[in-house]
mmCIF file of C-alpha atoms in Angstrom:
data_model
loop_
_atom_site.group_PDB
_atom_site.id
_atom_site.type_symbol
_atom_site.label_atom_id
_atom_site.label_comp_id
_atom_site.label_asym_id
_atom_site.label_seq_id
_atom_site.Cartn_x
_atom_site.Cartn_y
_atom_site.Cartn_z
ATOM 1 C CA MET A 21 -11.617 1.292 -24.963
ATOM 2 C CA LEU A 22 -8.108 2.574 -25.640
ATOM 3 C CA SER A 23 -7.605 0.206 -28.555
ATOM 4 C CA SER A 24 -10.898 1.245 -30.162
ATOM 5 C CA VAL A 25 -10.399 5.008 -30.018
ATOM 6 C CA PRO A 26 -9.699 6.287 -33.543
ATOM 7 C CA HIS A 27 -6.264 7.760 -34.151
ATOM 8 C CA THR A 28 -7.054 11.424 -34.573
ATOM 9 C CA ASP A 29 -5.434 14.588 -33.329
ATOM 10 C CA THR A 30 -6.960 14.040 -29.914
ATOM 11 C CA ILE A 31 -4.386 13.258 -27.257
ATOM 12 C CA ILE A 32 -5.484 10.671 -24.726
ATOM 13 C CA VAL A 33 -3.923 10.764 -21.278
ATOM 14 C CA ALA A 34 -4.708 7.745 -19.084
ATOM 15 C CA ASP A 35 -3.966 7.475 -15.373
ATOM 16 C CA LEU A 36 -3.593 3.777 -14.546
ATOM 17 C CA GLU A 37 -4.107 2.304 -11.102
ATOM 18 C CA ALA A 38 -1.117 1.950 -8.806
ATOM 19 C CA GLY A 39 1.186 -0.993 -9.419
ATOM 20 C CA ILE A 40 1.518 -2.991 -12.608
ATOM 21 C CA GLY A 41 -1.845 -4.813 -12.706
ATOM 22 C CA THR A 42 -3.500 -2.692 -15.407
ATOM 23 C CA LEU A 43 -0.291 -2.506 -17.387
ATOM 24 C CA THR A 44 -0.106 -6.297 -17.564
ATOM 25 C CA ARG A 45 -3.725 -6.496 -18.792
ATOM 26 C CA LEU A 46 -3.563 -3.656 -21.332
ATOM 27 C CA PRO A 47 -3.587 -4.931 -24.937
ATOM 28 C CA GLU A 48 -0.136 -4.918 -26.507
ATOM 29 C CA GLN A 49 0.871 -1.722 -28.340
ATOM 30 C CA ALA A 50 -2.131 0.126 -26.916
ATOM 31 C CA VAL A 51 -0.288 3.402 -26.334
ATOM 32 C CA GLU A 52 2.467 5.467 -27.933
ATOM 33 C CA HIS A 53 4.178 6.545 -24.735
ATOM 34 C CA THR A 54 4.328 5.105 -21.270
ATOM 35 C CA LEU A 55 5.298 7.350 -18.374
ATOM 36 C CA VAL A 56 6.476 5.413 -15.354
ATOM 37 C CA ILE A 57 6.251 7.589 -12.264
ATOM 38 C CA VAL A 58 8.642 6.736 -9.453
ATOM 39 C CA GLU A 59 9.501 8.322 -6.159
ATOM 40 C CA PRO A 60 13.126 8.163 -5.016
ATOM 41 C CA THR A 61 12.440 5.361 -2.537
ATOM 42 C CA PRO A 62 13.595 1.741 -2.920
ATOM 43 C CA ARG A 63 10.042 0.419 -2.899
ATOM 44 C CA SER A 64 8.818 2.826 -5.565
ATOM 45 C CA ILE A 65 11.898 2.273 -7.712
ATOM 46 C CA ASP A 66 11.395 -1.479 -7.450
ATOM 47 C CA VAL A 67 7.815 -1.215 -8.741
ATOM 48 C CA GLY A 68 9.039 1.220 -11.418
ATOM 49 C CA LEU A 69 11.594 -1.298 -12.676
ATOM 50 C CA ARG A 70 8.842 -3.899 -13.047
ATOM 51 C CA ALA A 71 6.588 -1.400 -14.816
ATOM 52 C CA VAL A 72 9.320 -0.451 -17.289
ATOM 53 C CA GLN A 73 9.895 -4.131 -18.010
ATOM 54 C CA VAL A 74 6.195 -4.869 -18.590
ATOM 55 C CA ALA A 75 5.700 -1.767 -20.757
ATOM 56 C CA THR A 76 8.749 -2.662 -22.834
ATOM 57 C CA ASP A 77 7.819 -6.339 -23.186
ATOM 58 C CA ARG A 78 4.295 -5.441 -24.280
ATOM 59 C CA GLY A 79 5.338 -2.805 -26.794
ATOM 60 C CA GLN A 80 3.730 0.141 -25.033
ATOM 61 C CA GLY A 81 5.581 2.785 -27.040
ATOM 62 C CA SER A 82 8.492 4.817 -25.768
ATOM 63 C CA VAL A 83 9.037 4.501 -22.048
ATOM 64 C CA THR A 84 9.970 7.613 -20.054
ATOM 65 C CA VAL A 85 10.657 7.541 -16.348
ATOM 66 C CA VAL A 86 9.377 10.472 -14.292
ATOM 67 C CA ALA A 87 11.260 10.909 -11.037
ATOM 68 C CA ASN A 88 8.644 12.524 -8.818
ATOM 69 C CA LYS A 89 9.070 14.310 -5.467
ATOM 70 C CA VAL A 90 12.787 14.786 -6.041
ATOM 71 C CA ALA A 91 14.112 16.711 -3.054
ATOM 72 C CA ASN A 92 17.845 16.835 -3.760
ATOM 73 C CA ASP A 93 20.662 15.767 -6.065
ATOM 74 C CA GLU A 94 20.945 12.437 -4.312
ATOM 75 C CA ASP A 95 17.295 11.609 -5.123
ATOM 76 C CA ASP A 96 17.822 12.644 -8.724
ATOM 77 C CA ALA A 97 20.990 10.574 -9.099
ATOM 78 C CA ARG A 98 19.411 7.522 -7.539
ATOM 79 C CA VAL A 99 16.619 7.388 -10.122
ATOM 80 C CA ARG A 100 18.847 8.295 -13.068
ATOM 81 C CA SER A 101 21.412 5.632 -12.227
ATOM 82 C CA THR A 102 18.719 2.980 -11.805
ATOM 83 C CA PHE A 103 17.093 3.803 -15.141
ATOM 84 C CA ALA A 104 20.299 4.656 -16.997
ATOM 85 C CA ASP A 105 18.944 3.276 -20.283
ATOM 86 C CA HIS A 106 15.858 5.486 -20.274
ATOM 87 C CA THR A 107 14.967 9.142 -20.510
ATOM 88 C CA VAL A 108 14.406 10.383 -16.963
ATOM 89 C CA VAL A 109 12.505 13.603 -16.268
ATOM 90 C CA ALA A 110 12.685 14.950 -12.713
ATOM 91 C CA VAL A 111 9.743 16.672 -11.034
ATOM 92 C CA PRO A 112 10.814 18.409 -7.834
ATOM 93 C CA ALA A 113 9.159 17.935 -4.470
ATOM 94 C CA ASP A 114 6.924 20.976 -4.270
ATOM 95 C CA ARG A 115 4.728 22.238 -1.430
ATOM 96 C CA VAL A 116 2.373 23.757 -3.982
ATOM 97 C CA VAL A 117 1.374 20.253 -5.104
ATOM 98 C CA VAL A 118 0.831 19.227 -1.491
ATOM 99 C CA ARG A 119 -1.313 22.277 -0.837
ATOM 100 C CA ALA A 120 -3.315 21.717 -4.045
ATOM 101 C CA ASP A 121 -3.963 18.119 -2.945
ATOM 102 C CA ARG A 122 -5.240 19.314 0.390
ATOM 103 C CA GLU A 123 -7.607 21.734 -1.311
ATOM 104 C CA GLY A 124 -8.735 19.226 -3.914
ATOM 105 C CA ALA A 125 -7.492 21.617 -6.596
ATOM 106 C CA SER A 126 -5.490 21.092 -9.754
ATOM 107 C CA PRO A 127 -1.810 21.951 -9.210
ATOM 108 C CA LEU A 128 -1.990 23.855 -12.488
ATOM 109 C CA ASP A 129 -4.787 26.075 -11.173
ATOM 110 C CA PHE A 130 -3.151 26.377 -7.800
ATOM 111 C CA GLY A 131 0.361 27.323 -8.850
ATOM 112 C CA ALA A 132 1.039 27.461 -12.573
ATOM 113 C CA GLU A 133 4.518 28.849 -11.942
ATOM 114 C CA SER A 134 5.498 26.319 -9.285
ATOM 115 C CA PRO A 135 8.602 24.198 -9.937
ATOM 116 C CA ALA A 136 6.653 20.932 -10.215
ATOM 117 C CA VAL A 137 4.104 22.315 -12.679
ATOM 118 C CA ILE A 138 6.873 23.836 -14.804
ATOM 119 C CA ALA A 139 8.693 20.480 -14.880
ATOM 120 C CA ILE A 140 5.506 18.677 -15.933
ATOM 121 C CA GLY A 141 5.004 21.283 -18.670
ATOM 122 C CA GLU A 142 8.483 20.524 -19.955
ATOM 123 C CA LEU A 143 7.643 16.824 -19.930
ATOM 124 C CA ALA A 144 4.536 17.483 -22.040
ATOM 125 C CA GLN A 145 6.656 19.478 -24.447
ATOM 126 C CA LEU A 146 9.156 16.642 -24.691
ATOM 127 C CA LEU A 147 6.410 14.178 -25.593
ATOM 128 C CA THR A 148 4.766 16.386 -28.196
ATOM 129 C CA GLN A 149 7.971 17.313 -29.996
ATOM 130 C CA MET B 14 -6.504 -10.686 20.954
ATOM 131 C CA ILE B 15 -6.397 -7.575 18.798
ATOM 132 C CA ARG B 16 -7.330 -8.029 15.145
ATOM 133 C CA ILE B 17 -6.994 -4.842 13.136
ATOM 134 C CA ALA B 18 -6.602 -4.121 9.424
ATOM 135 C CA PHE B 19 -5.420 -0.855 7.884
ATOM 136 C CA ALA B 20 -6.904 0.363 4.580
ATOM 137 C CA GLY B 21 -6.971 3.609 2.626
ATOM 138 C CA LYS B 22 -5.833 5.319 -0.512
ATOM 139 C CA GLY B 23 -2.508 4.271 -2.019
ATOM 140 C CA GLY B 24 0.283 6.367 -0.522
ATOM 141 C CA SER B 25 -1.724 7.315 2.558
ATOM 142 C CA GLY B 26 0.836 5.670 4.826
ATOM 143 C CA LYS B 27 -0.904 2.363 5.617
ATOM 144 C CA SER B 28 2.276 0.307 5.478
ATOM 145 C CA SER B 29 4.264 2.699 7.664
ATOM 146 C CA VAL B 30 1.486 2.878 10.239
ATOM 147 C CA SER B 31 0.612 -0.827 10.237
ATOM 148 C CA GLY B 32 4.217 -2.048 10.372
ATOM 149 C CA THR B 33 5.091 0.306 13.219
ATOM 150 C CA PHE B 34 1.849 -0.545 15.017
ATOM 151 C CA ALA B 35 2.629 -4.273 14.759
ATOM 152 C CA ARG B 36 6.080 -3.893 16.281
ATOM 153 C CA LEU B 37 4.982 -1.584 19.084
ATOM 154 C CA LEU B 38 2.215 -4.036 19.939
ATOM 155 C CA ALA B 39 4.730 -6.884 19.998
ATOM 156 C CA ARG B 40 6.928 -4.904 22.393
ATOM 157 C CA ARG B 41 4.062 -5.211 24.865
ATOM 158 C CA ASP B 42 4.658 -8.955 25.054
ATOM 159 C CA ARG B 43 1.889 -9.808 22.664
ATOM 160 C CA PRO B 44 2.342 -12.427 19.919
ATOM 161 C CA VAL B 45 1.841 -10.489 16.686
ATOM 162 C CA LEU B 46 1.213 -11.775 13.188
ATOM 163 C CA ALA B 47 1.533 -9.096 10.509
ATOM 164 C CA VAL B 48 -0.495 -10.018 7.420
ATOM 165 C CA ASP B 49 0.207 -8.226 4.168
ATOM 166 C CA SER B 50 -2.348 -8.740 1.390
ATOM 167 C CA ASP B 51 -0.892 -6.106 -0.931
ATOM 168 C CA PRO B 52 0.406 -7.691 -4.163
ATOM 169 C CA LEU B 53 2.956 -4.852 -4.135
ATOM 170 C CA PRO B 54 3.984 -5.554 -0.560
ATOM 171 C CA GLY B 55 5.444 -2.736 1.489
ATOM 172 C CA MET B 56 4.834 -3.809 5.044
ATOM 173 C CA ALA B 57 8.110 -5.711 5.286
ATOM 174 C CA TYR B 58 10.035 -2.443 4.917
ATOM 175 C CA SER B 59 8.143 -0.737 7.703
ATOM 176 C CA LEU B 60 8.544 -3.780 9.947
ATOM 177 C CA GLY B 61 12.282 -3.732 9.358
ATOM 178 C CA ILE B 62 12.365 -7.174 7.748
ATOM 179 C CA PRO B 63 15.187 -7.227 5.225
ATOM 180 C CA VAL B 64 13.162 -9.026 2.541
ATOM 181 C CA ASP B 65 10.462 -7.347 0.501
ATOM 182 C CA ASP B 66 9.581 -10.537 -1.304
ATOM 183 C CA HIS B 67 8.659 -13.541 0.788
ATOM 184 C CA PRO B 68 6.567 -15.805 -1.456
ATOM 185 C CA THR B 69 4.958 -19.034 -0.388
ATOM 186 C CA PRO B 70 6.713 -22.040 -1.951
ATOM 187 C CA ASP B 71 4.570 -23.708 -4.615
ATOM 188 C CA ASP B 72 4.605 -27.105 -2.924
ATOM 189 C CA VAL B 73 2.941 -25.787 0.222
ATOM 190 C CA VAL B 74 -0.448 -26.198 -1.456
ATOM 191 C CA VAL B 75 -2.126 -28.971 -3.393
ATOM 192 C CA GLU B 76 -5.173 -28.880 -5.624
ATOM 193 C CA GLY B 77 -8.344 -28.498 -3.594
ATOM 194 C CA PRO B 78 -11.415 -30.701 -3.650
ATOM 195 C CA GLU B 79 -13.987 -30.299 -6.397
ATOM 196 C CA GLY B 80 -16.328 -27.432 -5.636
ATOM 197 C CA GLY B 81 -13.921 -26.012 -3.034
ATOM 198 C CA PRO B 82 -10.958 -23.652 -3.210
ATOM 199 C CA LYS B 83 -8.604 -24.236 -6.129
ATOM 200 C CA TRP B 84 -5.627 -24.709 -3.804
ATOM 201 C CA VAL B 85 -5.476 -25.866 -0.184
ATOM 202 C CA LEU B 86 -2.643 -26.402 2.271
ATOM 203 C CA ARG B 87 -0.968 -29.759 1.667
ATOM 204 C CA PRO B 88 -2.098 -32.673 3.880
ATOM 205 C CA GLY B 89 -0.565 -32.531 7.330
ATOM 206 C CA LEU B 90 0.049 -28.764 7.227
ATOM 207 C CA ASP B 91 -2.342 -26.568 9.208
ATOM 208 C CA ALA B 92 -2.436 -22.820 9.784
ATOM 209 C CA ALA B 93 -0.241 -22.985 12.883
ATOM 210 C CA GLY B 94 2.316 -25.136 11.099
ATOM 211 C CA PHE B 95 2.310 -22.804 8.111
ATOM 212 C CA ILE B 96 2.988 -19.757 10.270
ATOM 213 C CA ASP B 97 5.693 -21.635 12.133
ATOM 214 C CA GLN B 98 7.484 -22.715 8.979
ATOM 215 C CA TYR B 99 6.786 -20.036 6.395
ATOM 216 C CA ALA B 100 5.969 -16.689 8.058
ATOM 217 C CA ALA B 101 9.089 -14.493 8.062
ATOM 218 C CA ALA B 102 10.566 -13.660 11.464
ATOM 219 C CA GLY B 103 10.852 -9.939 12.073
ATOM 220 C CA PRO B 104 12.193 -7.624 14.762
ATOM 221 C CA ASP B 105 10.444 -7.680 18.152
ATOM 222 C CA ASP B 106 9.357 -11.265 17.357
ATOM 223 C CA VAL B 107 6.711 -10.148 14.876
ATOM 224 C CA ARG B 108 5.896 -12.850 12.326
ATOM 225 C CA TYR B 109 5.143 -11.668 8.796
ATOM 226 C CA LEU B 110 2.798 -13.391 6.395
ATOM 227 C CA GLN B 111 2.944 -12.173 2.810
ATOM 228 C CA PHE B 112 0.156 -12.926 0.391
ATOM 229 C CA GLY B 113 2.299 -12.839 -2.708
ATOM 230 C CA ASN B 114 3.920 -10.563 -5.149
ATOM 231 C CA SER B 115 2.392 -9.519 -8.455
ATOM 232 C CA TRP B 116 5.674 -9.881 -10.277
ATOM 233 C CA GLY B 117 6.104 -13.523 -9.454
ATOM 234 C CA HIS B 118 4.622 -16.135 -11.768
ATOM 235 C CA TRP B 119 0.819 -15.807 -11.703
ATOM 236 C CA SER B 120 0.485 -19.430 -10.662
ATOM 237 C CA THR B 121 2.786 -18.897 -7.665
ATOM 238 C CA LEU B 122 0.832 -15.772 -6.731
ATOM 239 C CA GLN B 123 -2.470 -17.630 -6.959
ATOM 240 C CA ARG B 124 -1.202 -20.504 -4.802
ATOM 241 C CA GLY B 125 0.194 -18.057 -2.266
ATOM 242 C CA GLN B 126 -3.090 -16.164 -2.099
ATOM 243 C CA HIS B 127 -5.053 -19.344 -1.426
ATOM 244 C CA ALA B 128 -2.573 -20.406 1.259
ATOM 245 C CA TRP B 129 -2.694 -16.937 2.830
ATOM 246 C CA SER B 130 -6.504 -16.942 2.885
ATOM 247 C CA GLN B 131 -6.714 -20.396 4.418
ATOM 248 C CA VAL B 132 -4.142 -19.583 7.086
ATOM 249 C CA VAL B 133 -5.836 -16.318 8.045
ATOM 250 C CA ARG B 134 -9.244 -18.042 8.074
ATOM 251 C CA GLU B 135 -8.232 -21.096 10.080
ATOM 252 C CA MET B 136 -5.606 -19.800 12.506
ATOM 253 C CA ASP B 137 -6.330 -20.142 16.216
ATOM 254 C CA PRO B 138 -7.996 -16.826 17.157
ATOM 255 C CA ASN B 139 -6.399 -17.018 20.590
ATOM 256 C CA ALA B 140 -2.877 -17.495 19.310
ATOM 257 C CA TRP B 141 -2.112 -14.238 17.551
ATOM 258 C CA ASN B 142 -2.815 -10.546 17.556
ATOM 259 C CA VAL B 143 -3.314 -9.813 13.863
ATOM 260 C CA VAL B 144 -2.263 -6.553 12.168
ATOM 261 C CA GLY B 145 -3.163 -6.343 8.487
ATOM 262 C CA ASP B 146 -2.036 -4.092 5.661
ATOM 263 C CA LEU B 147 -4.444 -3.943 2.704
ATOM 264 C CA PRO B 148 -3.486 -2.606 -0.709
ATOM 265 C CA GLY B 149 -4.434 0.952 -1.615
ATOM 266 C CA GLY B 150 -7.970 1.606 -2.761
ATOM 267 C CA THR B 151 -11.271 -0.084 -2.124
ATOM 268 C CA ARG B 152 -11.193 -3.347 -4.041
ATOM 269 C CA GLN B 153 -9.789 -5.819 -1.514
ATOM 270 C CA ALA B 154 -11.590 -4.326 1.446
ATOM 271 C CA MET B 155 -14.905 -4.404 -0.385
ATOM 272 C CA PHE B 156 -14.410 -8.023 -1.460
ATOM 273 C CA GLY B 157 -13.939 -9.290 2.060
ATOM 274 C CA TRP B 158 -10.172 -9.561 2.400
ATOM 275 C CA ALA B 159 -10.335 -7.960 5.839
ATOM 276 C CA LYS B 160 -12.790 -10.483 7.293
ATOM 277 C CA TYR B 161 -10.179 -11.473 9.855
ATOM 278 C CA ALA B 162 -10.376 -8.055 11.505
ATOM 279 C CA ASP B 163 -12.614 -6.751 14.293
ATOM 280 C CA VAL B 164 -11.428 -3.238 13.516
ATOM 281 C CA LEU B 165 -10.910 -1.680 10.093
ATOM 282 C CA ALA B 166 -8.792 1.448 10.442
ATOM 283 C CA LEU B 167 -9.008 3.840 7.517
ATOM 284 C CA VAL B 168 -5.722 5.700 7.151
ATOM 285 C CA VAL B 169 -6.607 9.133 5.812
ATOM 286 C CA GLU B 170 -4.460 12.069 4.794
ATOM 287 C CA PRO B 171 -5.952 15.561 4.871
ATOM 288 C CA THR B 172 -6.339 15.619 1.090
ATOM 289 C CA ALA B 173 -9.513 15.581 -0.968
ATOM 290 C CA LYS B 174 -8.513 12.367 -2.778
ATOM 291 C CA SER B 175 -7.617 10.463 0.371
ATOM 292 C CA ILE B 176 -10.863 11.513 2.054
ATOM 293 C CA GLN B 177 -12.840 10.489 -1.029
ATOM 294 C CA VAL B 178 -11.399 6.954 -0.963
ATOM 295 C CA ALA B 179 -12.113 6.710 2.764
ATOM 296 C CA ARG B 180 -15.714 7.768 2.208
ATOM 297 C CA ARG B 181 -16.105 4.860 -0.203
ATOM 298 C CA LEU B 182 -14.413 2.460 2.191
ATOM 299 C CA ARG B 183 -16.763 3.609 4.932
ATOM 300 C CA ASN B 184 -19.607 1.940 3.010
ATOM 301 C CA ILE B 185 -18.055 -1.402 3.895
ATOM 302 C CA THR B 186 -20.186 -1.298 7.026
ATOM 303 C CA LYS B 187 -23.145 -2.185 4.806
ATOM 304 C CA ALA B 188 -21.555 -5.554 3.955
ATOM 305 C CA GLU B 189 -22.586 -8.610 5.968
ATOM 306 C CA TRP B 190 -18.958 -9.450 6.736
ATOM 307 C CA SER B 191 -17.940 -5.954 7.645
ATOM 308 C CA PRO B 192 -15.513 -5.655 10.559
ATOM 309 C CA GLU B 193 -17.373 -4.676 13.692
ATOM 310 C CA HIS B 194 -15.711 -1.286 14.004
ATOM 311 C CA VAL B 195 -14.699 1.088 11.207
ATOM 312 C CA VAL B 196 -12.530 3.872 12.538
ATOM 313 C CA VAL B 197 -10.196 6.523 11.174
ATOM 314 C CA VAL B 198 -6.498 7.207 11.672
ATOM 315 C CA ALA B 199 -5.644 10.704 10.481
ATOM 316 C CA ASN B 200 -2.150 10.674 9.005
ATOM 317 C CA ARG B 201 0.369 13.344 7.922
ATOM 318 C CA ILE B 202 -1.398 15.992 9.949
ATOM 319 C CA ASP B 203 0.344 19.359 9.683
ATOM 320 C CA HIS B 204 -2.403 21.861 10.352
ATOM 321 C CA PRO B 205 -4.538 22.336 13.456
ATOM 322 C CA ASP B 206 -7.773 22.020 11.443
ATOM 323 C CA ASP B 207 -6.836 18.781 9.637
ATOM 324 C CA VAL B 208 -8.304 16.333 12.145
ATOM 325 C CA GLN B 209 -11.599 18.176 12.405
ATOM 326 C CA ARG B 210 -11.824 18.377 8.634
ATOM 327 C CA ILE B 211 -11.343 14.627 8.293
ATOM 328 C CA HIS B 212 -13.834 13.970 11.051
ATOM 329 C CA ASP B 213 -16.459 16.228 9.463
ATOM 330 C CA ALA B 214 -16.036 14.493 6.121
ATOM 331 C CA LEU B 215 -16.171 10.924 7.411
ATOM 332 C CA GLU B 216 -18.244 11.043 10.607
ATOM 333 C CA ARG B 217 -16.369 8.106 12.087
ATOM 334 C CA PRO B 218 -14.375 7.951 15.316
ATOM 335 C CA ILE B 219 -10.826 9.215 14.862
ATOM 336 C CA ILE B 220 -8.682 6.956 17.005
ATOM 337 C CA GLY B 221 -5.332 8.472 16.126
ATOM 338 C CA ALA B 222 -3.810 11.643 14.720
ATOM 339 C CA ILE B 223 -0.321 11.156 13.351
ATOM 340 C CA PRO B 224 1.713 14.248 12.508
ATOM 341 C CA ASP B 225 3.588 14.742 9.279
ATOM 342 C CA ASP B 226 7.119 13.651 10.116
ATOM 343 C CA ALA B 227 10.069 14.066 7.747
ATOM 344 C CA ALA B 228 11.760 11.136 9.498
ATOM 345 C CA VAL B 229 9.244 8.748 7.885
ATOM 346 C CA THR B 230 10.084 10.026 4.407
ATOM 347 C CA ALA B 231 13.775 9.694 5.212
ATOM 348 C CA ALA B 232 13.249 6.114 6.420
ATOM 349 C CA ASP B 233 11.304 5.304 3.240
ATOM 350 C CA LYS B 234 14.241 6.449 1.158
ATOM 351 C CA ARG B 235 16.523 4.063 3.028
ATOM 352 C CA ALA B 236 14.001 1.195 2.985
ATOM 353 C CA ALA B 237 14.246 1.323 6.767
ATOM 354 C CA ALA B 238 11.621 0.896 9.464
ATOM 355 C CA PRO B 239 10.613 4.239 10.999
ATOM 356 C CA LEU B 240 10.841 2.581 14.413
ATOM 357 C CA ASP B 241 14.519 1.755 13.947
ATOM 358 C CA ASP B 242 15.318 5.474 13.836
ATOM 359 C CA GLY B 243 14.111 5.795 17.432
ATOM 360 C CA SER B 244 11.269 7.839 18.780
ATOM 361 C CA GLY B 245 9.901 10.942 17.103
ATOM 362 C CA PRO B 246 6.524 12.501 16.342
ATOM 363 C CA PHE B 247 5.403 9.642 14.090
ATOM 364 C CA VAL B 248 6.478 6.803 16.366
ATOM 365 C CA ASP B 249 5.095 8.560 19.446
ATOM 366 C CA ALA B 250 1.718 9.005 17.749
ATOM 367 C CA VAL B 251 1.578 5.335 16.693
ATOM 368 C CA GLU B 252 2.446 4.394 20.274
ATOM 369 C CA GLN B 253 -0.590 6.405 21.386
ATOM 370 C CA LEU B 254 -2.648 4.621 18.752
ATOM 371 C CA VAL B 255 -1.597 1.279 20.222
ATOM 372 C CA ASP B 256 -2.626 2.576 23.668
ATOM 373 C CA THR B 257 -6.049 3.556 22.335
ATOM 374 C CA VAL B 258 -6.690 0.265 20.552
ATOM 375 C CA GLU B 259 -5.413 -1.809 23.453
ATOM 376 C CA SER B 260 -7.544 0.022 25.999
ATOM 377 C CA SER B 261 -10.623 -0.290 23.751
ATOM 378 C CA TYR B 262 -10.138 -4.055 23.628
ATOM 379 C CA ASP B 263 -9.545 -4.177 27.389
ATOM 380 C CA ALA B 264 -12.770 -2.252 27.984
ATOM 381 C CA VAL B 265 -14.768 -4.750 25.889
ATOM 382 C CA SER B 266 -13.206 -7.874 27.400
#
């Protein structure tokens, strides 16, 4: 479907399943940007490293790493040092996102001024520049 | 013997709960086999096994007979022998059987999956208590990868998305091979109404309520087993879960 969508001004945002399965099956050069979301845990970073490799090998556009649920400088540094060759955007751990999840609400509707939503807004700006 | 599999949405805490459950069960002098069918395996971390990648060697299987499985255990190797030789040894004498890792070569993964399935299918049911960790989502559970279990425990967080996945998993009871009991473990509970909310949404017995515990997040960041940090709200709640499951089995037998 992605490869057959005409290139217009419409921006397509796809949320792939967890892991790297879909990424390995996606046609090559199907997207212009790949965002690899990692939490600052060894397991998540390990999967993130594999995802970056697959996305790069298969020509899935520019690869940006999003460090999610960053609680402190140590978390931030851990992701940045692991992905030193890539742009890393940090999204802070934020109770507003947790509360929105519990309510089944969009974080944007729940707390547009929350630190996580602001960070994601900056990420969107970075990609559309 | 207890045979339980944990399923639920990705990130709901299945690996933390199942790994801790397996070790606490083993501390009660039960032989425990932990079976991880997640191609992004995480159970080893929560067991405290210092390898996250424990693939099955390629030469453990040979091509299967025509019309049968593509790969079968090599002649002379049965399920007991496989576990003895190839299941990783973990703390508290838990043995850990990993199904494979999606970043290995696909052929190695496929061989490992066939070996895993055969071992789980053919192992002596009186030899091991089995604790399984399924990957996030509904696919594996719906396609029969938890056939080994008498009990399917849905690990559910008090979030709309987690409850939605559990509602889909609940339909597994309509399958012929469904585990006999489908129950719920409420995880990351931090509000008095959370358990009731999950119960109202799923209408299944809730056999455990595990509080949100920052120690689990901290252990995750160190790739450590929550149990190795000692007792705390999470570990205490999983201990109670083991009590509940054990006494349910005792009541039936």
